């Protein structure tokens, strides 16, 4: 694990992501289930890259699909395994994932942007697209979203989000030349009488829509972009992709 930073969603940020930011994965799950059913695929294996606390795994398991999840955060894997004991979760980078035959592959919540695994490059991602295409059954779908160049056009943004027993503050800084984004996150989580403080720094590389679409098509997919998974549009500087194996 030396290639990875030690701060990939440790215990408190994993808890906070699950408690406060799960609606995005819920909308993505409903979208996925709908497009699978439209294609007459009512069962089979869904592979979830960056499976987080298992929110998508729970939704698609309830809809009768099986789930195999991959995540580099041990804390996330623990939450997911408790939430969906019937699913399989591996503590592995999506770059190392061995893909069994499946009906869908998902990567929800900027998974391909993160540089926790420093080997994450455009060339490696193209290899992942080819492996996903090979693993999907005909008609199967690949659904993911990414942060784009211009995610923080003002250069630097600060904000906070709070729940009943937690809060997190963030500062996001986009480097317009390197096409990277750095998020410094300070979290506070109530443990007993007190709030525990923790901090993580997340580095992301940012994409452009057209080259990603071209890479998906070169891997054999029919691909299009999405403005949102459901009623909630993606924020500016963000895009979703649906790619189908013919
Ligand atoms: C924003 S969270 C999204 C989690 C989940 N998909 C959801 O929507 O709730 C990003 C997740 O991606 C995971 N992640 C980042 N880089 C990864 C990699 N190279 N391989 C697998 N998981 C990764 C993180 O550990 C984290 O759990």
mmCIF file of C-alpha atoms and ligand atoms in Angstrom:
data_model
loop_
_atom_site.group_PDB
_atom_site.id
_atom_site.type_symbol
_atom_site.label_atom_id
_atom_site.label_comp_id
_atom_site.label_asym_id
_atom_site.label_seq_id
_atom_site.Cartn_x
_atom_site.Cartn_y
_atom_site.Cartn_z
ATOM 1 C CA UNK A 1 0.000 0.000 0.000
ATOM 2 C CA UNK A 2 3.029 2.327 -0.119
ATOM 3 C CA UNK A 3 1.786 3.806 -3.416
ATOM 4 C CA UNK A 4 -1.242 5.220 -1.589
ATOM 5 C CA UNK A 5 -1.567 8.115 0.791
ATOM 6 C CA UNK A 6 -2.472 7.212 4.379
ATOM 7 C CA UNK A 7 -5.449 9.580 4.331
ATOM 8 C CA UNK A 8 -7.958 7.926 2.027
ATOM 9 C CA UNK A 9 -11.204 8.388 3.946
ATOM 10 C CA UNK A 10 -10.087 7.392 7.442
ATOM 11 C CA UNK A 11 -12.658 6.496 10.141
ATOM 12 C CA UNK A 12 -14.219 9.927 10.762
ATOM 13 C CA UNK A 13 -14.405 11.148 7.170
ATOM 14 C CA UNK A 14 -15.803 7.763 6.079
ATOM 15 C CA UNK A 15 -18.511 8.140 8.760
ATOM 16 C CA UNK A 16 -19.230 11.737 7.680
ATOM 17 C CA UNK A 17 -19.405 10.848 3.981
ATOM 18 C CA UNK A 18 -21.885 8.108 4.810
ATOM 19 C CA UNK A 19 -23.977 10.273 7.150
ATOM 20 C CA UNK A 20 -24.052 13.458 5.101
ATOM 21 C CA UNK A 21 -23.282 12.805 1.448
ATOM 22 C CA UNK A 22 -25.120 9.585 0.568
ATOM 23 C CA UNK A 23 -27.952 11.015 -1.542
ATOM 24 C CA UNK A 24 -25.703 11.247 -4.590
ATOM 25 C CA UNK A 25 -25.071 7.465 -4.529
ATOM 26 C CA UNK A 26 -28.790 6.833 -3.898
ATOM 27 C CA UNK A 27 -29.745 8.808 -7.021
ATOM 28 C CA UNK A 28 -27.041 7.042 -9.044
ATOM 29 C CA UNK A 29 -28.363 3.654 -7.857
ATOM 30 C CA UNK A 30 -31.929 4.457 -8.919
ATOM 31 C CA UNK A 31 -30.605 5.593 -12.323
ATOM 32 C CA UNK A 32 -28.573 2.394 -12.758
ATOM 33 C CA UNK A 33 -31.448 0.097 -11.786
ATOM 34 C CA UNK A 34 -33.758 1.902 -14.211
ATOM 35 C CA UNK A 35 -31.412 1.623 -17.200
ATOM 36 C CA UNK A 36 -30.634 -2.039 -16.466
ATOM 37 C CA UNK A 37 -34.346 -2.842 -16.272
ATOM 38 C CA UNK A 38 -35.034 -0.899 -19.484
ATOM 39 C CA UNK A 39 -32.529 -3.227 -21.154
ATOM 40 C CA UNK A 40 -34.217 -6.309 -19.706
ATOM 41 C CA UNK A 41 -31.317 -7.041 -17.312
ATOM 42 C CA UNK A 42 -33.054 -7.839 -14.036
ATOM 43 C CA UNK A 43 -30.223 -9.721 -12.286
ATOM 44 C CA UNK A 44 -26.484 -10.277 -12.444
ATOM 45 C CA UNK A 45 -23.297 -8.837 -10.981
ATOM 46 C CA UNK A 46 -22.685 -5.091 -10.496
ATOM 47 C CA UNK A 47 -19.027 -4.142 -9.920
ATOM 48 C CA UNK A 48 -18.706 -0.906 -7.951
ATOM 49 C CA UNK A 49 -15.360 0.931 -8.061
ATOM 50 C CA UNK A 50 -14.877 3.164 -4.999
ATOM 51 C CA UNK A 51 -17.759 1.426 -3.263
ATOM 52 C CA UNK A 52 -17.465 3.695 -0.212
ATOM 53 C CA UNK A 53 -19.823 2.840 2.647
ATOM 54 C CA UNK A 54 -21.901 0.528 0.431
ATOM 55 C CA UNK A 55 -24.858 2.800 -0.356
ATOM 56 C CA UNK A 56 -25.067 1.769 -4.016
ATOM 57 C CA UNK A 57 -24.371 -1.844 -3.012
ATOM 58 C CA UNK A 58 -27.342 -1.763 -0.638
ATOM 59 C CA UNK A 59 -29.723 -0.247 -3.209
ATOM 60 C CA UNK A 60 -28.835 -2.610 -6.046
ATOM 61 C CA UNK A 61 -28.763 -5.664 -3.722
ATOM 62 C CA UNK A 62 -32.329 -4.823 -2.680
ATOM 63 C CA UNK A 63 -33.182 -4.801 -6.398
ATOM 64 C CA UNK A 64 -31.806 -8.386 -6.694
ATOM 65 C CA UNK A 65 -28.389 -7.724 -8.250
ATOM 66 C CA UNK A 66 -25.166 -9.084 -6.747
ATOM 67 C CA UNK A 67 -22.362 -6.670 -5.863
ATOM 68 C CA UNK A 68 -18.583 -6.726 -5.860
ATOM 69 C CA UNK A 69 -17.052 -3.505 -4.501
ATOM 70 C CA UNK A 70 -13.485 -2.168 -4.501
ATOM 71 C CA UNK A 71 -12.195 0.609 -2.275
ATOM 72 C CA UNK A 72 -8.817 1.806 -0.980
ATOM 73 C CA UNK A 73 -10.253 2.968 2.369
ATOM 74 C CA UNK A 74 -10.368 0.306 5.091
ATOM 75 C CA UNK A 75 -12.878 2.386 7.068
ATOM 76 C CA UNK A 76 -15.196 2.510 4.053
ATOM 77 C CA UNK A 77 -14.824 -1.237 3.474
ATOM 78 C CA UNK A 78 -15.796 -1.860 7.128
ATOM 79 C CA UNK A 79 -18.912 0.314 6.853
ATOM 80 C CA UNK A 80 -19.908 -1.321 3.551
ATOM 81 C CA UNK A 81 -19.389 -4.872 4.838
ATOM 82 C CA UNK A 82 -21.622 -4.150 7.845
ATOM 83 C CA UNK A 83 -24.280 -2.489 5.681
ATOM 84 C CA UNK A 84 -24.439 -5.232 3.017
ATOM 85 C CA UNK A 85 -23.122 -8.546 4.403
ATOM 86 C CA UNK A 86 -24.277 -10.380 1.270
ATOM 87 C CA UNK A 87 -22.027 -8.311 -1.016
ATOM 88 C CA UNK A 88 -18.274 -8.801 -1.483
ATOM 89 C CA UNK A 89 -15.918 -5.872 -0.825
ATOM 90 C CA UNK A 90 -12.204 -5.862 -1.590
ATOM 91 C CA UNK A 91 -9.642 -3.479 -0.162
ATOM 92 C CA UNK A 92 -8.055 -2.805 -3.536
ATOM 93 C CA UNK A 93 -7.579 -0.001 -6.014
ATOM 94 C CA UNK A 94 -9.824 -0.099 -9.076
ATOM 95 C CA UNK A 95 -6.565 -0.158 -11.068
ATOM 96 C CA UNK A 96 -5.846 -3.650 -9.720
ATOM 97 C CA UNK A 97 -9.404 -4.988 -9.940
ATOM 98 C CA UNK A 98 -9.811 -8.384 -11.613
ATOM 99 C CA UNK A 99 -13.208 -8.129 -13.232
ATOM 100 C CA UNK A 100 -15.490 -11.149 -13.436
ATOM 101 C CA UNK A 101 -18.272 -11.225 -16.060
ATOM 102 C CA UNK A 102 -20.845 -8.607 -15.003
ATOM 103 C CA UNK A 103 -23.910 -6.644 -16.118
ATOM 104 C CA UNK A 104 -22.743 -3.219 -14.892
ATOM 105 C CA UNK A 105 -19.683 -1.382 -13.635
ATOM 106 C CA UNK A 106 -20.062 1.845 -11.656
ATOM 107 C CA UNK A 107 -17.713 4.500 -10.243
ATOM 108 C CA UNK A 108 -19.856 7.028 -8.406
ATOM 109 C CA UNK A 109 -18.482 10.115 -6.678
ATOM 110 C CA UNK A 110 -15.343 11.203 -8.563
ATOM 111 C CA UNK A 111 -13.598 7.827 -8.157
ATOM 112 C CA UNK A 112 -11.475 8.241 -11.301
ATOM 113 C CA UNK A 113 -10.343 11.698 -10.152
ATOM 114 C CA UNK A 114 -8.670 10.663 -6.897
ATOM 115 C CA UNK A 115 -4.913 10.342 -6.702
ATOM 116 C CA UNK A 116 -4.853 8.167 -3.579
ATOM 117 C CA UNK A 117 -3.418 5.611 -5.956
ATOM 118 C CA UNK A 118 -0.631 7.573 -7.584
ATOM 119 C CA UNK A 119 -0.573 5.256 -10.591
ATOM 120 C CA UNK A 120 -3.899 6.769 -11.712
ATOM 121 C CA UNK A 121 -3.051 8.231 -15.150
ATOM 122 C CA UNK A 122 -4.959 8.679 -18.426
ATOM 123 C CA UNK A 123 -3.141 5.700 -19.930
ATOM 124 C CA UNK A 124 -4.067 3.440 -16.987
ATOM 125 C CA UNK A 125 -7.657 4.634 -17.097
ATOM 126 C CA UNK A 126 -7.847 3.724 -20.789
ATOM 127 C CA UNK A 127 -6.694 0.220 -19.770
ATOM 128 C CA UNK A 128 -9.493 0.101 -17.170
ATOM 129 C CA UNK A 129 -12.052 1.104 -19.846
ATOM 130 C CA UNK A 130 -10.883 -1.782 -22.038
ATOM 131 C CA UNK A 131 -11.070 -4.276 -19.145
ATOM 132 C CA UNK A 132 -14.542 -3.047 -18.178
ATOM 133 C CA UNK A 133 -15.695 -3.489 -21.786
ATOM 134 C CA UNK A 134 -14.281 -7.035 -21.878
ATOM 135 C CA UNK A 135 -15.984 -7.975 -18.574
ATOM 136 C CA UNK A 136 -19.455 -6.613 -19.394
ATOM 137 C CA UNK A 137 -22.025 -8.867 -20.997
ATOM 138 C CA UNK A 138 -23.569 -7.529 -24.243
ATOM 139 C CA UNK A 139 -26.014 -4.754 -23.313
ATOM 140 C CA UNK A 140 -24.190 -4.167 -20.019
ATOM 141 C CA UNK A 141 -23.519 -0.617 -18.830
ATOM 142 C CA UNK A 142 -20.675 1.400 -17.376
ATOM 143 C CA UNK A 143 -21.793 4.433 -15.350
ATOM 144 C CA UNK A 144 -19.503 6.974 -13.724
ATOM 145 C CA UNK A 145 -19.041 10.660 -12.980
ATOM 146 C CA UNK A 146 -16.015 12.910 -12.772
ATOM 147 C CA UNK A 147 -14.968 16.407 -11.775
ATOM 148 C CA UNK A 148 -13.872 18.443 -14.799
ATOM 149 C CA UNK A 149 -11.287 21.107 -15.482
ATOM 150 C CA UNK A 150 -12.977 24.299 -14.221
ATOM 151 C CA UNK A 151 -14.549 22.643 -11.161
ATOM 152 C CA UNK A 152 -13.366 25.620 -9.060
ATOM 153 C CA UNK A 153 -13.103 28.390 -11.694
ATOM 154 C CA UNK A 154 -12.451 31.024 -9.032
ATOM 155 C CA UNK A 155 -9.275 29.108 -8.097
ATOM 156 C CA UNK A 156 -10.024 28.634 -4.426
ATOM 157 C CA UNK A 157 -13.266 27.849 -2.595
ATOM 158 C CA UNK A 158 -14.009 27.389 1.090
ATOM 159 C CA UNK A 159 -17.113 25.965 2.692
ATOM 160 C CA UNK A 160 -18.544 23.753 5.385
ATOM 161 C CA UNK A 161 -21.231 21.109 5.920
ATOM 162 C CA UNK A 162 -22.603 20.013 9.279
ATOM 163 C CA UNK A 163 -24.805 17.240 10.684
ATOM 164 C CA UNK A 164 -26.166 16.618 14.181
ATOM 165 C CA UNK A 165 -22.905 15.151 15.534
ATOM 166 C CA UNK A 166 -20.301 16.140 12.948
ATOM 167 C CA UNK A 167 -19.054 18.996 10.836
ATOM 168 C CA UNK A 168 -16.488 19.375 8.108
ATOM 169 C CA UNK A 169 -14.747 22.407 6.680
ATOM 170 C CA UNK A 170 -13.055 22.348 3.328
ATOM 171 C CA UNK A 171 -10.797 24.417 1.162
ATOM 172 C CA UNK A 172 -10.625 23.427 -2.517
ATOM 173 C CA UNK A 173 -7.858 24.770 -4.731
ATOM 174 C CA UNK A 174 -7.730 24.180 -8.496
ATOM 175 C CA UNK A 175 -4.433 24.386 -10.349
ATOM 176 C CA UNK A 176 -5.487 25.558 -13.838
ATOM 177 C CA UNK A 177 -2.177 24.572 -15.442
ATOM 178 C CA UNK A 178 -1.710 21.144 -13.874
ATOM 179 C CA UNK A 179 -5.465 20.336 -14.112
ATOM 180 C CA UNK A 180 -5.504 19.165 -10.516
ATOM 181 C CA UNK A 181 -7.623 19.980 -7.495
ATOM 182 C CA UNK A 182 -6.528 19.804 -3.880
ATOM 183 C CA UNK A 183 -9.131 19.579 -1.115
ATOM 184 C CA UNK A 184 -8.070 20.180 2.455
ATOM 185 C CA UNK A 185 -10.746 18.805 4.746
ATOM 186 C CA UNK A 186 -10.930 19.299 8.506
ATOM 187 C CA UNK A 187 -13.529 17.136 10.226
ATOM 188 C CA UNK A 188 -15.070 17.221 13.693
ATOM 189 C CA UNK A 189 -16.994 14.215 14.959
ATOM 190 C CA UNK A 190 -18.678 13.890 18.354
ATOM 191 C CA UNK A 191 -17.182 11.026 20.322
ATOM 192 C CA UNK A 192 -18.612 10.841 23.867
ATOM 193 C CA UNK A 193 -18.661 14.362 25.347
ATOM 194 C CA UNK A 194 -16.147 15.857 22.937
ATOM 195 C CA UNK A 195 -15.560 16.520 19.277
ATOM 196 C CA UNK A 196 -12.617 14.708 17.691
ATOM 197 C CA UNK A 197 -10.717 16.627 15.049
ATOM 198 C CA UNK A 198 -9.085 15.045 12.015
ATOM 199 C CA UNK A 199 -7.726 16.314 8.709
ATOM 200 C CA UNK A 200 -7.213 14.883 5.237
ATOM 201 C CA UNK A 201 -5.807 16.254 2.015
ATOM 202 C CA UNK A 202 -7.298 14.829 -1.182
ATOM 203 C CA UNK A 203 -5.628 15.363 -4.539
ATOM 204 C CA UNK A 204 -7.655 14.892 -7.692
ATOM 205 C CA UNK A 205 -6.809 15.132 -11.353
ATOM 206 C CA UNK A 206 -9.450 16.821 -13.479
ATOM 207 C CA UNK A 207 -10.829 15.640 -16.819
ATOM 208 C CA UNK A 208 -12.365 17.059 -19.957
ATOM 209 C CA UNK A 209 -15.546 15.557 -21.400
ATOM 210 C CA UNK A 210 -14.494 15.046 -25.047
ATOM 211 C CA UNK A 211 -11.280 13.003 -24.470
ATOM 212 C CA UNK A 212 -13.085 10.734 -22.001
ATOM 213 C CA UNK A 213 -15.885 10.121 -24.513
ATOM 214 C CA UNK A 214 -13.264 9.402 -27.187
ATOM 215 C CA UNK A 215 -11.489 6.938 -24.858
ATOM 216 C CA UNK A 216 -14.765 5.148 -24.083
ATOM 217 C CA UNK A 217 -15.570 4.856 -27.796
ATOM 218 C CA UNK A 218 -12.039 3.631 -28.548
ATOM 219 C CA UNK A 219 -12.591 0.902 -25.934
ATOM 220 C CA UNK A 220 -15.675 -0.239 -27.896
ATOM 221 C CA UNK A 221 -18.493 1.500 -26.005
ATOM 222 C CA UNK A 222 -21.422 3.560 -27.201
ATOM 223 C CA UNK A 223 -21.150 6.478 -24.815
ATOM 224 C CA UNK A 224 -22.928 9.681 -23.864
ATOM 225 C CA UNK A 225 -22.714 12.250 -21.099
ATOM 226 C CA UNK A 226 -25.295 12.968 -18.438
ATOM 227 C CA UNK A 227 -26.332 16.221 -16.769
ATOM 228 C CA UNK A 228 -27.428 14.401 -13.603
ATOM 229 C CA UNK A 229 -28.476 10.977 -12.323
ATOM 230 C CA UNK A 230 -31.975 12.093 -11.382
ATOM 231 C CA UNK A 231 -33.807 15.285 -10.580
ATOM 232 C CA UNK A 232 -30.686 16.914 -9.104
ATOM 233 C CA UNK A 233 -28.366 18.309 -11.802
ATOM 234 C CA UNK A 234 -24.631 17.827 -11.363
ATOM 235 C CA UNK A 235 -22.878 20.936 -10.095
ATOM 236 C CA UNK A 236 -20.934 23.095 -12.602
ATOM 237 C CA UNK A 237 -17.630 21.509 -13.626
ATOM 238 C CA UNK A 238 -18.954 17.998 -13.288
ATOM 239 C CA UNK A 239 -20.135 15.311 -15.732
ATOM 240 C CA UNK A 240 -21.636 11.845 -15.747
ATOM 241 C CA UNK A 241 -21.087 9.179 -18.402
ATOM 242 C CA UNK A 242 -23.165 6.198 -19.498
ATOM 243 C CA UNK A 243 -21.382 3.740 -21.745
ATOM 244 C CA UNK A 244 -23.050 0.672 -23.200
ATOM 245 C CA UNK A 245 -21.546 -2.475 -24.636
ATOM 246 C CA UNK A 246 -23.389 -3.169 -27.871
HETATM 247 C C1 LIG B 1 -16.528 10.425 -2.626
HETATM 248 S S1 LIG B 1 -16.318 8.771 -2.080
HETATM 249 C C2 LIG B 1 -17.658 7.984 -2.937
HETATM 250 C C3 LIG B 1 -18.058 6.655 -2.304
HETATM 251 C C4 LIG B 1 -19.271 5.991 -2.936
HETATM 252 N N1 LIG B 1 -19.077 5.631 -4.314
HETATM 253 C C5 LIG B 1 -20.472 6.872 -2.792
HETATM 254 O O1 LIG B 1 -20.902 7.457 -3.802
HETATM 255 O O2 LIG B 1 -20.964 7.013 -1.666
HETATM 256 C C6 LIG B 1 -14.895 8.263 -2.996
HETATM 257 C C7 LIG B 1 -14.459 6.853 -2.689
HETATM 258 O O3 LIG B 1 -13.504 6.447 -3.678
HETATM 259 C C8 LIG B 1 -12.526 5.652 -3.031
HETATM 260 N N2 LIG B 1 -11.351 5.608 -3.913
HETATM 261 C C9 LIG B 1 -10.556 6.637 -4.300
HETATM 262 N N3 LIG B 1 -9.576 6.200 -5.096
HETATM 263 C C10 LIG B 1 -9.766 4.864 -5.256
HETATM 264 C C11 LIG B 1 -9.088 3.837 -5.985
HETATM 265 N N4 LIG B 1 -7.984 4.086 -6.694
HETATM 266 N N5 LIG B 1 -9.594 2.584 -5.955
HETATM 267 C C12 LIG B 1 -10.698 2.297 -5.218
HETATM 268 N N6 LIG B 1 -11.360 3.223 -4.473
HETATM 269 C C13 LIG B 1 -10.911 4.489 -4.503
HETATM 270 C C14 LIG B 1 -12.335 6.371 -1.693
HETATM 271 O O4 LIG B 1 -11.678 5.595 -0.738
HETATM 272 C C15 LIG B 1 -13.792 6.687 -1.337
HETATM 273 O O5 LIG B 1 -14.399 5.641 -0.630
#
